Tab-separated table of C-alpha atoms in Angstrom:
chain	number	residue	atom	x	y	z
A	1	MET	CA	0.115	10.095	-17.067
A	2	LYS	CA	2.833	9.449	-14.500
A	3	TRP	CA	2.024	9.518	-10.822
A	4	PHE	CA	3.810	9.363	-7.520
A	5	GLY	CA	3.306	9.915	-3.818
A	6	GLY	CA	0.495	7.459	-3.028
A	7	ARG	CA	-3.244	8.120	-2.689
A	8	ASP	CA	-6.369	6.363	-1.551
A	9	SER	CA	-9.187	8.371	-3.199
A	10	ALA	CA	-9.913	11.368	-5.423
A	11	ASP	CA	-12.520	14.081	-4.913
A	12	GLY	CA	-12.007	16.513	-7.794
A	13	GLY	CA	-11.857	20.327	-7.534
A	14	THR	CA	-9.469	22.879	-9.020
A	15	GLY	CA	-7.719	26.109	-8.283
A	16	ASP	CA	-4.313	27.448	-7.339
A	17	GLY	CA	-4.874	30.626	-5.268
A	18	ASP	CA	-3.292	31.202	-1.900
A	19	VAL	CA	-3.090	27.511	-1.065
A	20	GLY	CA	-1.109	27.999	2.130
A	21	ALA	CA	-3.560	30.305	3.868
A	22	GLN	CA	-5.595	27.519	5.462
A	23	ASP	CA	-3.496	24.477	4.581
A	24	PRO	CA	0.143	24.888	5.704
A	25	VAL	CA	1.239	21.484	4.363
A	26	LEU	CA	-0.125	22.206	0.909
A	27	GLY	CA	1.419	25.668	1.029
A	28	LEU	CA	4.854	24.198	1.807
A	29	VAL	CA	4.472	21.645	-0.991
A	30	CYS	CA	3.594	24.323	-3.559
A	31	ALA	CA	6.569	26.466	-2.503
A	32	VAL	CA	8.980	23.548	-2.934
A	33	VAL	CA	7.410	22.575	-6.275
A	34	GLU	CA	7.926	26.134	-7.586
A	35	HIS	CA	11.497	26.099	-6.261
A	36	HIS	CA	12.167	23.084	-8.508
A	37	GLY	CA	10.936	25.020	-11.536
A	38	TYR	CA	7.542	23.396	-11.931
A	39	GLU	CA	4.191	25.013	-12.523
A	40	PHE	CA	1.279	23.385	-10.735
A	41	THR	CA	-2.475	23.120	-10.477
A	42	VAL	CA	-4.117	22.072	-7.224
A	43	VAL	CA	-6.625	19.413	-8.251
A	44	ASP	CA	-7.781	19.087	-4.653
A	45	GLY	CA	-6.168	19.321	-1.233
A	46	ASP	CA	-4.346	16.015	-1.658
A	47	GLU	CA	-3.488	16.124	-5.361
A	48	LEU	CA	-1.383	18.388	-7.564
A	49	GLU	CA	-0.726	18.313	-11.287
A	50	LEU	CA	2.800	19.442	-12.147
A	51	ARG	CA	4.078	20.736	-15.481
A	52	ARG	CA	7.552	21.647	-16.703
A	53	PRO	CA	8.878	22.672	-20.148
A	54	GLY	CA	10.265	19.682	-21.998
A	55	PHE	CA	7.959	17.156	-20.301
A	56	THR	CA	5.322	15.843	-22.675
A	57	GLU	CA	2.917	14.754	-19.925
A	58	PRO	CA	1.897	16.343	-16.623
A	59	VAL	CA	2.942	14.661	-13.410
A	60	ARG	CA	0.504	13.850	-10.616
A	61	MET	CA	1.615	14.269	-7.012
A	62	TYR	CA	-0.498	12.821	-4.199
A	63	LEU	CA	-0.104	14.047	-0.621
A	64	THR	CA	-1.973	11.494	1.506
A	65	ASN	CA	1.212	9.806	2.706
A	66	LEU	CA	2.999	13.112	3.308
A	67	ARG	CA	0.172	14.318	5.541
A	68	GLN	CA	0.466	11.166	7.627
A	69	TRP	CA	4.227	11.649	7.956
A	70	VAL	CA	4.083	15.277	9.084
A	71	ALA	CA	1.247	14.550	11.532
A	72	GLN	CA	3.733	12.486	13.529
A	73	GLU	CA	6.306	15.297	13.803
A	74	PRO	CA	6.459	18.797	15.389
A	75	GLU	CA	5.360	21.599	13.056
A	76	ASP	CA	8.821	23.165	12.984
A	77	GLN	CA	10.038	19.951	11.288
A	78	TRP	CA	7.471	20.152	8.484
A	79	PRO	CA	9.495	22.306	6.037
A	80	ALA	CA	12.387	19.831	6.039
A	81	ILE	CA	10.065	16.823	5.683
A	82	VAL	CA	8.150	18.424	2.817
A	83	SER	CA	11.343	19.519	1.061
A	84	ASP	CA	12.761	15.995	1.232
A	85	PHE	CA	9.478	14.387	0.133
A	86	VAL	CA	8.903	16.647	-2.865
A	87	GLY	CA	12.569	16.787	-3.880
A	88	THR	CA	12.964	13.018	-3.805
A	89	LEU	CA	9.846	12.389	-5.864
A	90	ILE	CA	10.700	15.017	-8.482
A	91	THR	CA	14.263	13.736	-8.800
A	92	THR	CA	13.047	10.161	-9.158
A	93	THR	CA	10.558	11.156	-11.843
A	94	GLU	CA	13.164	13.089	-13.839
A	95	VAL	CA	15.589	10.157	-13.685
A	96	ASP	CA	12.852	7.839	-14.943
A	97	ILE	CA	12.094	10.172	-17.843
A	98	ASP	CA	15.768	10.449	-18.799
A	99	ASP	CA	16.304	6.692	-18.510
A	100	SER	CA	13.002	5.382	-19.786
A	101	LEU	CA	12.357	1.663	-20.113
A	102	ASP	CA	10.844	0.280	-23.302
A	103	LEU	CA	7.608	-0.908	-21.745
A	104	ASN	CA	6.487	-2.562	-24.960
A	105	ASP	CA	9.310	-5.114	-24.745
A	106	PHE	CA	7.919	-7.759	-22.407
A	107	ALA	CA	11.206	-9.675	-22.398
A	108	LEU	CA	12.806	-6.647	-20.710
A	109	VAL	CA	9.898	-6.013	-18.368
A	110	ARG	CA	9.279	-9.618	-17.253
A	111	PRO	CA	12.089	-9.870	-14.648
A	112	LEU	CA	11.056	-6.476	-13.239
A	113	LEU	CA	7.414	-7.381	-12.604
A	114	ARG	CA	6.335	-7.369	-8.969
A	115	MET	CA	3.044	-7.032	-7.072
A	116	ARG	CA	1.915	-5.683	-3.734
A	117	LEU	CA	-1.332	-5.095	-1.892
A	118	TYR	CA	-3.455	-1.948	-1.862
A	119	ALA	CA	-6.901	-0.967	-0.626
A	120	ASP	CA	-9.561	-1.835	-3.169
A	121	ASP	CA	-10.467	1.849	-3.563
A	122	PHE	CA	-6.883	2.758	-4.456
A	123	GLN	CA	-6.653	5.350	-7.232
A	124	ALA	CA	-3.634	6.035	-9.437
A	125	GLY	CA	-5.120	8.440	-11.964
A	126	MET	CA	-5.378	5.679	-14.569
A	127	GLU	CA	-6.745	2.174	-15.075
A	128	VAL	CA	-4.271	-0.238	-13.501
A	129	VAL	CA	-3.760	-3.998	-13.644
A	130	GLN	CA	-5.224	-5.368	-10.426
A	131	ARG	CA	-7.302	-8.201	-9.030
A	132	SER	CA	-9.081	-8.863	-5.762
A	133	VAL	CA	-7.424	-11.096	-3.170
A	134	ALA	CA	-9.850	-10.549	-0.259
A	135	PRO	CA	-12.669	-8.123	0.637
A	136	GLY	CA	-11.123	-4.649	0.731
A	137	LEU	CA	-7.769	-5.767	-0.727
A	138	VAL	CA	-6.392	-5.933	-4.271
A	139	GLU	CA	-3.021	-6.954	-5.601
A	140	VAL	CA	-1.606	-4.475	-8.094
A	141	LEU	CA	0.954	-5.193	-10.793
A	142	VAL	CA	4.064	-2.983	-10.709
A	143	ILE	CA	7.435	-2.665	-12.430
A	144	ASP	CA	10.463	-2.518	-10.144
A	145	LYS	CA	12.601	0.181	-11.789
A	146	PRO	CA	16.042	1.088	-10.372
A	147	THR	CA	14.875	4.336	-8.772
A	148	SER	CA	11.106	3.940	-8.525
A	149	LEU	CA	8.094	1.680	-8.571
A	150	LEU	CA	5.888	2.036	-11.661
A	151	ILE	CA	2.302	0.838	-11.468
A	152	VAL	CA	1.286	-0.991	-14.653
A	153	SER	CA	-1.604	0.514	-16.583
A	154	THR	CA	-4.078	-1.633	-18.469
A	155	ASP	CA	-2.982	0.074	-21.708
A	156	THR	CA	0.632	-0.949	-21.118
A	157	ALA	CA	-0.287	-4.537	-20.256
A	158	ALA	CA	-2.450	-4.808	-23.372
A	159	GLU	CA	0.705	-4.490	-25.498
A	160	TRP	CA	2.270	-7.604	-23.954
A	161	GLU	CA	-0.290	-10.129	-25.219
A	162	THR	CA	0.058	-12.037	-21.949
A	163	GLY	CA	-2.926	-13.007	-19.822
A	164	ARG	CA	-3.535	-11.244	-16.513
A	165	ASP	CA	-3.243	-14.432	-14.443
A	166	GLU	CA	0.123	-15.185	-16.021
A	167	LEU	CA	1.337	-11.652	-15.321
A	168	PHE	CA	0.458	-12.013	-11.653
A	169	ARG	CA	2.044	-15.458	-11.510
A	170	VAL	CA	5.301	-13.996	-12.840
A	171	ALA	CA	5.047	-11.025	-10.472
A	172	ARG	CA	4.482	-13.228	-7.413
A	173	ASP	CA	7.332	-15.547	-8.413
A	174	ASN	CA	9.665	-12.564	-8.777
A	175	VAL	CA	8.751	-11.231	-5.325
A	176	ARG	CA	9.337	-14.610	-3.726
A	177	ALA	CA	12.624	-15.006	-5.587
A	178	ASP	CA	13.833	-11.769	-3.969
A	179	GLY	CA	14.038	-13.678	-0.694
A	180	PRO	CA	12.059	-14.047	2.542
A	181	LEU	CA	11.208	-11.343	5.049
A	182	GLU	CA	12.481	-11.100	8.606
A	183	VAL	CA	10.117	-12.226	11.379
A	184	GLU	CA	10.000	-10.553	14.802
A	185	ASP	CA	8.166	-12.237	17.675
A	186	ASP	CA	6.447	-10.545	20.612
A	187	ASP	CA	4.046	-11.592	23.339
A	188	PHE	CA	1.034	-9.474	24.310
A	189	ASP	CA	-0.795	-10.878	27.324
A	190	GLY	CA	-0.234	-14.409	26.136
A	191	VAL	CA	-0.984	-13.712	22.466
A	192	ARG	CA	1.918	-14.355	20.125
A	193	LEU	CA	2.395	-11.549	17.605
A	194	CYS	CA	4.664	-11.912	14.587
A	195	SER	CA	5.689	-8.939	12.457
A	196	LEU	CA	7.091	-9.458	8.972
A	197	GLY	CA	9.307	-6.800	7.434
A	198	GLY	CA	12.427	-6.150	5.402
A	199	GLU	CA	14.297	-3.852	3.041
A	200	THR	CA	11.872	-4.253	0.167
A	201	ALA	CA	8.924	-2.345	-1.278
A	202	TYR	CA	6.929	-5.576	-1.487
A	203	VAL	CA	6.424	-6.571	2.137
A	204	THR	CA	2.634	-6.674	1.822
A	205	ALA	CA	2.798	-9.271	-0.955
A	206	HIS	CA	4.086	-11.828	1.544
A	207	ALA	CA	0.749	-11.802	3.369
A	208	LEU	CA	-0.501	-14.006	0.540
A	209	TRP	CA	1.941	-16.792	1.420
A	210	ALA	CA	1.986	-16.437	5.195
A	211	GLY	CA	2.191	-20.222	5.410
A	212	ASP	CA	5.825	-20.006	4.294
A	213	TYR	CA	6.635	-18.387	7.635
A	214	PRO	CA	6.491	-19.753	11.204
A	215	VAL	CA	3.453	-17.592	12.002
A	216	THR	CA	0.547	-20.003	11.587
A	217	GLY	CA	-1.305	-22.254	14.027
A	218	THR	CA	-3.623	-25.195	13.662
A	219	HIS	CA	-6.291	-22.900	12.200
A	220	GLY	CA	-3.996	-20.630	10.200
A	221	ALA	CA	-3.217	-17.049	11.208
A	222	LEU	CA	-4.869	-13.694	11.672
A	223	ILE	CA	-3.274	-11.156	9.331
A	224	ALA	CA	-3.195	-7.355	9.315
A	225	VAL	CA	-1.791	-5.216	6.486
A	226	PRO	CA	-2.504	-1.722	7.834
A	227	ALA	CA	0.161	0.028	5.739
A	228	GLN	CA	2.925	-0.626	3.246
A	229	GLY	CA	6.070	-1.974	4.867
A	230	VAL	CA	4.647	-4.319	7.504
A	231	VAL	CA	2.529	-7.428	7.870
A	232	HIS	CA	1.289	-8.494	11.319
A	233	ALA	CA	0.340	-12.105	12.008
A	234	ALA	CA	-1.053	-13.949	15.018
A	235	PRO	CA	-1.177	-17.770	14.951
A	236	VAL	CA	-4.670	-19.200	15.412
A	237	HIS	CA	-4.768	-22.362	17.501
A	238	GLY	CA	-8.273	-22.161	18.917
A	239	ASP	CA	-7.404	-21.649	22.575
A	240	ASP	CA	-7.287	-17.819	22.528
A	241	VAL	CA	-8.981	-16.735	19.342
A	242	PRO	CA	-10.835	-13.795	20.959
A	243	GLY	CA	-7.608	-12.453	22.502
A	244	ALA	CA	-5.734	-12.709	19.202
A	245	MET	CA	-8.598	-11.054	17.339
A	246	ASN	CA	-8.805	-8.152	19.795
A	247	LEU	CA	-5.060	-7.528	19.521
A	248	MET	CA	-5.116	-7.592	15.722
A	249	ILE	CA	-8.097	-5.223	15.573
A	250	ARG	CA	-6.189	-2.662	17.635
A	251	LEU	CA	-3.010	-3.036	15.582
A	252	ALA	CA	-4.795	-2.907	12.228
A	253	TRP	CA	-6.795	0.188	13.138
A	254	ALA	CA	-3.881	2.095	14.690
A	255	GLY	CA	-1.501	1.255	11.845
A	256	HIS	CA	-4.020	2.244	9.197
A	257	ARG	CA	-4.919	5.510	10.926
A	258	GLU	CA	-1.305	6.556	11.490
A	259	GLY	CA	0.163	5.340	8.189
A	260	PRO	CA	1.964	6.411	6.201
A	261	ARG	CA	0.957	4.563	3.031
A	262	SER	CA	-2.184	3.162	4.658
A	263	ILE	CA	-3.843	0.073	3.207
A	264	SER	CA	-6.534	-1.553	5.342
A	265	PRO	CA	-7.919	-1.391	8.898
A	266	ASN	CA	-9.456	-4.864	8.502
A	267	VAL	CA	-8.279	-8.133	10.008
A	268	TYR	CA	-7.829	-11.076	7.661
A	269	TRP	CA	-7.641	-14.805	8.192
A	270	TRP	CA	-4.989	-16.767	6.312
A	271	ARG	CA	-6.062	-20.366	5.941
A	272	ASP	CA	-5.488	-23.113	3.383
A	273	GLY	CA	-3.308	-20.886	1.234
A	274	GLU	CA	-5.581	-17.862	0.901
A	275	LEU	CA	-6.654	-14.682	2.681
A	276	ARG	CA	-10.224	-14.333	3.893
A	277	LEU	CA	-11.928	-11.562	5.809
A	278	ALA	CA	-12.039	-12.153	9.573
A	279	GLY	CA	-13.441	-8.769	10.553
A	280	ALA	CA	-14.190	-5.466	8.800
A	281	VAL	CA	-13.128	-2.565	11.037
A	282	GLU	CA	-14.497	0.969	10.878
A	283	GLU	CA	-15.084	3.931	13.170
A	284	ARG	CA	-18.654	4.789	14.186
A	285	ASP	CA	-19.531	7.520	16.668
A	286	ASP	CA	-15.950	7.760	17.946
A	287	ALA	CA	-15.779	4.007	18.609
A	288	LEU	CA	-14.547	1.039	16.608
A	289	ALA	CA	-17.167	-1.201	15.029
A	290	VAL	CA	-16.136	-4.665	13.846
A	291	SER	CA	-18.238	-6.805	11.541
A	292	ILE	CA	-17.074	-10.408	11.994
A	293	SER	CA	-17.375	-12.652	8.953
A	294	GLY	CA	-19.663	-15.648	9.313
A	295	GLU	CA	-16.840	-18.105	8.768
A	296	PHE	CA	-14.629	-16.580	11.447
A	297	GLN	CA	-17.588	-16.167	13.817
A	298	SER	CA	-17.967	-19.949	13.774
A	299	LEU	CA	-14.356	-20.349	14.877
A	300	LEU	CA	-14.840	-17.775	17.644
A	301	GLU	CA	-17.901	-19.599	18.958
A	302	ARG	CA	-16.101	-22.963	18.937
A	303	SER	CA	-13.185	-21.360	20.811
A	304	VAL	CA	-15.496	-20.002	23.510
A	305	ARG	CA	-17.297	-23.347	23.907
A	306	ASP	CA	-14.028	-25.266	24.180
């Protein structure tokens, strides 16, 4: 099963019907899909299964990211955004089918392996090669194809006879070999904020080696990975830990809510070469609730005393 479009969870449900009557985004998507010559089934409001003669497997399309994109634009812009989104994904999928890579040949796949971070409840419609890096975060193994990113299924990886840890070591090395990200510095009421970004699909991976960048303090750095494409970092020195934490909570929550390609609203603490949870962020009764980890709470209390 191929997939594209990005998704965080699946709810089930079926039915085609008049999908645009109460859901204009889904209605636009279905119209564009039909225009490209595909038949479709609406699995639920954020997932479609596409079929076309000559394709041996159905294609899954997920709409979570698209909904976040259109929510940021006027409604009269939605048809153009949807047309570009659907058209690009269908074209990419057809190119991949016509120029398929022999996934069983690990020698060919090895230099294409990459990894990036996702929410731990990420769903791709199949079992994928992943491992936990911090509470709420997993790193997922992918193949960097010329026109698309292909998430590696456990069935595919089983053919390589290479251990999971070795696969992730190769994937991380390949990401780092692609070169470093750019770092932008800002100041928010005395709190230094660093944003990492670049022309790569693997920005989030660099959160795992934040120490390679000038973004850490004497106690490491607070890290936010609210969505694909950006990593926020605030150095932790001990003199303004509460201020840095408050800023990162706001950035993590806003970035995750707005998306697109949302990952996590949590704030993490990079220290001694690894990510740890600093605070779990969620919305309760129209307000943000933050559960501070015991380890980071100790640092906060020392900061206040000092």
